Coordinates of C-alpha atoms in Angstrom, one line a residue:
M1 CA 0.0 0.0 0.0
L2 CA 2.8 2.4 0.9
D3 CA 4.6 1.5 -2.3
Q4 CA 1.5 2.5 -4.3
I5 CA 1.2 5.8 -2.5
L6 CA 4.8 6.6 -3.1
R7 CA 4.5 5.6 -6.8
L8 CA 1.4 7.9 -7.2
F9 CA 3.3 10.8 -5.5
I10 CA 6.3 10.3 -7.7
T11 CA 4.1 10.2 -10.8
V12 CA 2.3 13.4 -9.9
L13 CA 5.6 15.1 -9.0
A14 CA 7.2 14.1 -12.3
A15 CA 4.1 15.3 -14.2
V16 CA 4.2 18.7 -12.5
G17 CA 8.0 18.9 -13.1
G18 CA 7.5 18.1 -16.8
L19 CA 4.7 20.7 -17.1
M20 CA 6.9 23.4 -15.5
I21 CA 9.8 22.5 -17.8
T22 CA 7.6 22.5 -20.9
D23 CA 6.1 25.9 -20.0
R24 CA 9.6 27.3 -19.8
I25 CA 10.7 26.1 -23.2
M26 CA 7.4 26.7 -25.0
P27 CA 8.5 30.2 -26.2
L28 CA 11.4 28.5 -28.1
L29 CA 8.8 26.6 -30.2
T30 CA 7.9 29.8 -32.0
A31 CA 10.8 29.2 -34.3
V32 CA 9.1 25.9 -35.4
I33 CA 5.4 26.5 -34.9
S34 CA 3.7 29.8 -35.8
E35 CA 2.9 32.1 -33.0
E36 CA -0.7 32.5 -34.3
F37 CA -1.3 28.7 -33.9
L38 CA 0.0 28.7 -30.3
R39 CA -2.5 31.5 -29.4
I40 CA -5.5 29.6 -30.7
G41 CA -7.7 28.6 -27.8
V42 CA -11.2 28.1 -26.4
F43 CA -12.5 29.5 -23.1
G44 CA -9.1 31.0 -22.3
V45 CA -7.2 27.7 -22.8
T46 CA -4.6 28.3 -25.5
M47 CA -2.8 25.8 -27.6
T48 CA 0.3 26.6 -25.6
T49 CA -1.4 25.3 -22.5
I50 CA -2.7 22.2 -24.2
L51 CA 0.7 21.4 -25.7
S52 CA 2.3 22.0 -22.2
F53 CA -0.1 19.5 -20.6
I54 CA 0.3 16.9 -23.4
I55 CA 4.1 17.1 -23.9
G56 CA 5.2 18.1 -20.4
G57 CA 2.6 16.7 -18.0
L58 CA 1.8 13.5 -19.9
V59 CA 5.4 12.6 -20.8
G60 CA 6.6 13.5 -17.3
G61 CA 3.9 11.5 -15.6
I62 CA 4.6 8.4 -17.7
L63 CA 8.3 8.7 -17.1
G64 CA 7.7 9.1 -13.4
F65 CA 5.3 6.1 -13.3
L66 CA 8.0 4.0 -15.0
V67 CA 10.9 5.1 -12.9
A68 CA 9.1 5.1 -9.6
P69 CA 9.6 1.3 -8.8
L70 CA 13.4 1.7 -9.2
F71 CA 13.4 4.8 -7.1
I72 CA 11.3 3.2 -4.4
K73 CA 13.5 0.1 -4.3
H74 CA 16.6 2.2 -3.7
L75 CA 14.8 4.3 -1.2
W76 CA 14.0 1.2 0.9
R77 CA 17.5 0.1 0.6
F78 CA 18.8 3.5 1.9
T79 CA 16.2 3.4 4.7
Y80 CA 17.2 -0.1 5.8
W81 CA 20.9 0.9 5.7
V82 CA 20.2 4.0 7.9
E83 CA 18.2 1.8 10.3
V84 CA 21.0 -0.7 10.6
K85 CA 23.6 2.1 11.2
L86 CA 21.4 3.7 13.9
N87 CA 20.7 0.4 15.6
K88 CA 24.4 -0.2 15.9
M89 CA 25.0 3.3 17.3
P90 CA 24.7 3.9 21.1
V91 CA 21.8 6.0 22.1
Y92 CA 24.2 8.6 23.5
D93 CA 25.8 9.0 20.0
I94 CA 22.4 9.5 18.4
I95 CA 21.3 12.1 21.0
A96 CA 24.7 13.9 20.9
G97 CA 24.7 13.8 17.1
A98 CA 21.2 15.3 16.9
L99 CA 22.2 18.0 19.3
G100 CA 25.3 18.8 17.3
L101 CA 23.4 18.9 14.1
A102 CA 20.9 21.3 15.5
I103 CA 23.6 23.7 16.8
G104 CA 25.5 23.5 13.5
L105 CA 22.3 24.3 11.4
I106 CA 21.5 27.3 13.7
I107 CA 25.0 28.7 13.3
S108 CA 24.9 28.1 9.5
N109 CA 21.6 29.9 9.3
L110 CA 22.9 32.9 11.2
L111 CA 26.1 33.1 9.2
G112 CA 24.4 32.3 5.8
S113 CA 22.0 35.3 6.0
A114 CA 25.0 37.7 5.8
F115 CA 26.0 36.2 2.3
L116 CA 22.5 36.5 0.7
P117 CA 23.1 40.0 -0.8
I118 CA 26.1 38.8 -2.8
P119 CA 25.1 38.4 -6.4
I120 CA 24.9 34.9 -8.1
V121 CA 26.7 32.9 -5.3
G122 CA 25.0 34.5 -2.3
K123 CA 22.0 32.2 -2.3
Y124 CA 24.1 29.1 -2.5
V125 CA 26.4 29.9 0.4
P126 CA 23.8 29.1 3.2
L127 CA 23.4 25.7 1.7
I128 CA 27.1 25.0 1.7
L129 CA 27.4 26.3 5.3
S130 CA 24.6 24.1 6.4
I131 CA 26.3 21.0 5.0
I132 CA 29.7 21.8 6.4
L133 CA 28.6 23.1 9.9
G134 CA 26.0 20.3 10.2
Y135 CA 28.6 17.6 9.6
L136 CA 31.0 19.4 11.8
G137 CA 28.5 19.7 14.6
I138 CA 27.6 15.9 14.4
N139 CA 31.3 14.8 14.6
V140 CA 32.3 17.2 17.4
A141 CA 29.2 16.3 19.5
I142 CA 29.8 12.6 19.2
R143 CA 33.4 13.0 20.2
K144 CA 32.4 15.1 23.2
R145 CA 29.5 12.9 24.2
E146 CA 31.0 11.9 27.5
E147 CA 31.3 15.5 28.5
L148 CA 27.7 16.3 27.4
I149 CA 26.4 13.3 29.3
S150 CA 28.3 14.3 32.4
M151 CA 27.0 17.9 32.1
F152 CA 23.4 16.9 31.7
S153 CA 23.7 14.2 34.5
S154 CA 24.7 16.9 37.0
L155 CA 21.2 18.5 36.5
P156 CA 19.0 16.6 39.1
N157 CA 15.6 18.1 37.9
L158 CA 15.6 16.7 34.4
P159 CA 12.8 14.1 34.3
W160 CA 14.3 12.2 31.3
L161 CA 17.5 11.7 33.3
N162 CA 15.8 10.6 36.5
K163 CA 13.2 8.3 34.9
D164 CA 13.1 4.9 36.5
N165 CA 13.1 2.3 33.7
K166 CA 11.9 -1.0 35.1
D167 CA 12.4 -3.3 32.0
G168 CA 16.2 -2.8 32.1
K169 CA 16.4 -3.0 28.3
D170 CA 18.4 0.1 27.6
G171 CA 20.9 2.4 29.3
K172 CA 19.6 5.8 28.8
D173 CA 18.3 6.7 32.3
H174 CA 21.3 7.2 34.5
G175 CA 20.2 10.2 36.6
K176 CA 20.2 10.0 40.3
E177 CA 17.1 8.4 41.7
Q178 CA 15.2 9.9 44.6
Q179 CA 14.8 7.3 47.3
Q180 CA 13.2 7.5 50.7
G181 CA 16.6 7.8 52.4
G182 CA 17.9 10.5 50.0
V183 CA 19.6 10.4 46.6
S184 CA 21.0 7.0 45.5
Q185 CA 23.8 6.9 42.9
P186 CA 23.7 4.3 40.1
K187 CA 25.9 1.3 40.6
I188 CA 28.0 -0.2 37.9
L189 CA 28.7 -4.0 38.1
D190 CA 32.0 -5.4 36.9
T191 CA 32.8 -8.8 35.6
S192 CA 34.3 -10.2 38.8
V193 CA 31.3 -9.3 41.0
I194 CA 28.8 -10.8 38.5
I195 CA 30.7 -14.1 38.3
D196 CA 31.0 -14.2 42.1
G197 CA 27.3 -14.3 42.4
R198 CA 26.9 -12.8 45.9
I199 CA 25.6 -9.6 44.5
A200 CA 22.3 -11.2 43.6
D201 CA 21.6 -12.2 47.3
I202 CA 22.8 -8.8 48.5
C203 CA 20.4 -7.0 46.2
K204 CA 17.6 -9.4 47.0
S205 CA 18.1 -8.6 50.7
G206 CA 17.5 -4.9 50.1
F207 CA 21.0 -3.6 51.0
I208 CA 21.5 -2.1 47.5
E209 CA 19.4 0.8 46.3
G210 CA 19.3 2.7 43.0
T211 CA 19.9 1.6 39.5
L212 CA 22.2 -1.3 38.6
I213 CA 24.1 -0.7 35.4
I214 CA 25.6 -3.5 33.3
P215 CA 28.1 -2.0 30.7
I216 CA 27.9 -3.5 27.3
F217 CA 31.7 -4.2 27.4
V218 CA 31.2 -6.2 30.6
L219 CA 28.6 -8.3 28.9
E220 CA 30.9 -8.9 25.9
E221 CA 33.7 -9.9 28.4
L222 CA 31.3 -12.4 30.0
Q223 CA 30.3 -13.8 26.7
H224 CA 34.0 -14.1 25.7
I225 CA 34.7 -16.0 28.9
A226 CA 31.6 -18.2 28.4
D227 CA 32.9 -19.1 24.9
S228 CA 36.4 -20.0 26.2
S229 CA 37.9 -23.4 25.3
D230 CA 39.0 -23.7 28.9
L231 CA 36.3 -25.6 30.9
L232 CA 36.8 -23.6 34.1
K233 CA 36.6 -20.2 32.4
R234 CA 33.6 -21.4 30.4
N235 CA 31.7 -22.4 33.5
R236 CA 32.6 -19.1 35.2
G237 CA 31.3 -17.1 32.2
R238 CA 28.1 -19.1 32.0
R239 CA 27.5 -18.8 35.8
G240 CA 27.9 -14.9 35.4
L241 CA 25.3 -14.9 32.5
D242 CA 22.9 -17.1 34.6
I243 CA 23.2 -14.8 37.6
L244 CA 22.4 -11.7 35.4
N245 CA 19.3 -13.5 34.0
R246 CA 18.2 -14.4 37.5
M247 CA 18.7 -10.8 38.8
Q248 CA 16.6 -9.4 35.9
K249 CA 13.8 -11.8 36.6
E250 CA 13.7 -11.8 40.4
L251 CA 14.9 -8.4 41.6
E252 CA 12.7 -5.3 41.9
L253 CA 15.7 -3.0 41.3
S254 CA 16.1 -1.3 37.9
I255 CA 18.7 -3.1 35.9
Q256 CA 19.9 -1.4 32.8
I257 CA 22.2 -2.5 30.0
D258 CA 24.4 0.5 29.2
T259 CA 25.5 0.7 25.5
L260 CA 28.1 3.4 26.0
D261 CA 31.5 2.1 25.0
F262 CA 34.9 3.8 24.9
E263 CA 36.5 2.6 21.7
D264 CA 39.7 4.5 22.4
I265 CA 40.3 2.6 25.7
A266 CA 41.4 -1.0 25.5
E267 CA 41.2 -2.2 29.2
V268 CA 37.8 -3.1 30.7
D269 CA 38.9 -1.7 34.1
S270 CA 39.8 1.6 32.5
K271 CA 36.5 1.7 30.7
L272 CA 34.6 1.0 34.0
I273 CA 36.4 3.9 35.7
K274 CA 35.7 6.2 32.8
L275 CA 32.0 5.1 32.8
G276 CA 31.8 5.8 36.5
Q277 CA 33.2 9.3 36.1
T278 CA 30.8 9.9 33.2
L279 CA 27.7 8.7 34.9
K280 CA 28.8 9.8 38.4
A281 CA 28.1 6.3 39.5
K282 CA 29.7 3.9 42.0
I283 CA 31.5 0.6 40.9
I284 CA 30.7 -2.6 42.6
T285 CA 33.6 -5.0 42.4
N286 CA 35.7 -7.8 44.0
D287 CA 38.9 -6.7 42.2
Y288 CA 41.4 -5.3 44.8
N289 CA 43.5 -3.5 42.1
L290 CA 40.4 -2.0 40.4
N291 CA 39.3 -0.8 43.9
K292 CA 42.4 1.1 44.6
V293 CA 42.8 2.6 41.1
S294 CA 39.1 3.8 41.2
E295 CA 39.5 5.4 44.5
L296 CA 42.7 7.2 43.3
Q297 CA 40.7 8.6 40.3
G298 CA 37.8 9.8 42.5
V299 CA 35.3 7.0 41.6
P300 CA 33.6 5.5 44.7
V301 CA 33.7 1.7 45.0
L302 CA 31.7 -0.9 46.8
N303 CA 33.8 -4.0 47.5
I304 CA 31.8 -7.2 48.1
N305 CA 34.8 -8.8 49.9
E306 CA 35.0 -5.8 52.3
L307 CA 31.3 -6.1 53.0
S308 CA 31.7 -9.8 53.6
N309 CA 34.4 -9.2 56.1
A310 CA 32.5 -6.5 57.8
V311 CA 29.4 -8.7 58.5
K312 CA 31.4 -11.7 59.8
P313 CA 31.0 -12.4 63.5
V314 CA 33.7 -10.7 65.7
V315 CA 36.1 -13.2 67.2
L316 CA 38.4 -12.1 70.1
P317 CA 41.4 -13.8 71.5
G318 CA 40.5 -16.0 74.5
E319 CA 37.1 -17.0 73.0
E320 CA 36.2 -20.7 72.8
M321 CA 34.6 -22.4 69.8
T322 CA 34.0 -25.9 68.5
V323 CA 35.5 -26.7 65.0
H324 CA 35.9 -29.7 62.7
V325 CA 39.6 -30.1 61.7
V326 CA 39.6 -31.1 58.0
K327 CA 43.3 -31.1 56.9
D328 CA 46.9 -30.4 58.0
G329 CA 48.4 -26.9 57.8
K330 CA 51.6 -25.5 56.3
E331 CA 53.6 -25.6 59.5
F332 CA 54.5 -28.8 61.4
G333 CA 51.7 -30.1 63.6
Q334 CA 49.1 -27.6 62.4
G335 CA 45.5 -28.4 61.5
V336 CA 43.1 -26.4 59.4
A337 CA 39.3 -25.9 60.1
Y338 CA 36.7 -23.6 58.6
L339 CA 33.8 -21.6 60.0
D340 CA 30.4 -21.6 58.1
D341 CA 31.3 -18.3 56.5
G342 CA 34.5 -19.7 55.0
T343 CA 36.9 -18.2 57.6
M344 CA 40.0 -20.4 57.9
I345 CA 41.1 -21.4 61.4
V346 CA 44.7 -22.6 61.9
V347 CA 44.8 -24.9 64.9
D348 CA 48.2 -25.3 66.5
G349 CA 48.8 -29.0 67.2
G350 CA 45.6 -29.9 65.4
K351 CA 47.1 -32.3 62.9
K352 CA 46.5 -35.2 65.2
H353 CA 42.8 -34.2 65.3
I354 CA 42.1 -34.3 61.6
G355 CA 38.6 -35.6 61.0
E356 CA 37.6 -34.9 64.6
T357 CA 35.5 -32.1 66.1
V358 CA 37.3 -30.4 68.9
G359 CA 37.0 -27.4 71.1
V360 CA 39.6 -24.7 70.6
L361 CA 40.7 -21.5 72.2
V362 CA 41.3 -18.5 70.0
T363 CA 44.9 -17.1 70.4
S364 CA 44.9 -14.4 67.7
V365 CA 43.1 -13.0 64.7
L366 CA 44.7 -11.8 61.5
Q367 CA 42.7 -9.4 59.3
T368 CA 43.9 -8.9 55.7
A369 CA 42.3 -7.4 52.5
A370 CA 41.8 -10.9 51.3
G371 CA 39.9 -12.0 54.4
R372 CA 40.3 -13.1 58.0
M373 CA 42.4 -15.8 59.5
I374 CA 42.0 -17.2 63.0
F375 CA 44.7 -18.9 65.0
A376 CA 43.7 -21.2 67.8
K377 CA 44.9 -24.2 69.9
P378 CA 43.0 -27.2 71.3
K379 CA 41.6 -26.5 74.7
V380 CA 43.3 -29.6 76.1
M381 CA 46.6 -27.8 75.3
A382 CA 45.5 -24.5 76.8

């Protein structure tokens, strides 16, 4: 139906064009046809008008009708090409490009009006300026998109920046969300914390507020790990993807896939830091090095390992506990046991109690960035 409407429109347009062209060249026919013949007419319709309709309108309409299918075919190809290109572009690039184009056209219109009085070329200068400045505006705006996003994200009262998108299908709403306890920053998840899996339970318990952002380059890294030939890596990658699917289905939080990529940056960790700076967001990670580098660059970090250590029960020297010794330690005569939360207990003289449940007395506690280690000895030795 749409093709038929377009074909009719092109036919009418070609007929009108042919009529206008014929009307312009009709005075030249006086060299071939007598002027008296051209003036013959009835009810004000002269032979000139009749010939214009027959030669120009009819011929133009027929040509337009015949050429229309080819034109429509190429029009649909061009439309499909533009659609594919736009689908591949991040939404930030499209918005920034449109903004840059508008600014470029406004400037070209202001400058072009000054050239209109110039004879011959004056009326063409605005068109040339529009093409040049429009193209320049698009390129500059796309290259400066991070700064534009950062500028607009700092405005808290823009509804399109603060919109809460519950389907989590795109990454365009990264403004600060108003929560009952105040303003909650968006949180960016890195690969390590997704694979770890504890983030799903933490979010489900309600300790995490705001929007969770999954960068597109983190998804690509997860997919690359899931496609690895190494069995261990493949299982880790698939576990991460399964956790993301479970979070999207079960959690009430807004989970968004962010399509902003930094093609000039190679490392994923550097991209995460840059994204955190751009969106004014926090990074949730288990990576100790990423944690330190992010803090040095002014990006706040939530470390799941630090949270895990913080919520572990406090154990003081002199306390008694009952443990199950499972293996020998590194030093002579040592045995190793574990608490329910995974904390390792080194039992001095516990090697002979391997496989037994014994009461121990805590002698010291060692706290490190990687976790906590408890040193103890059997009560019979105390």
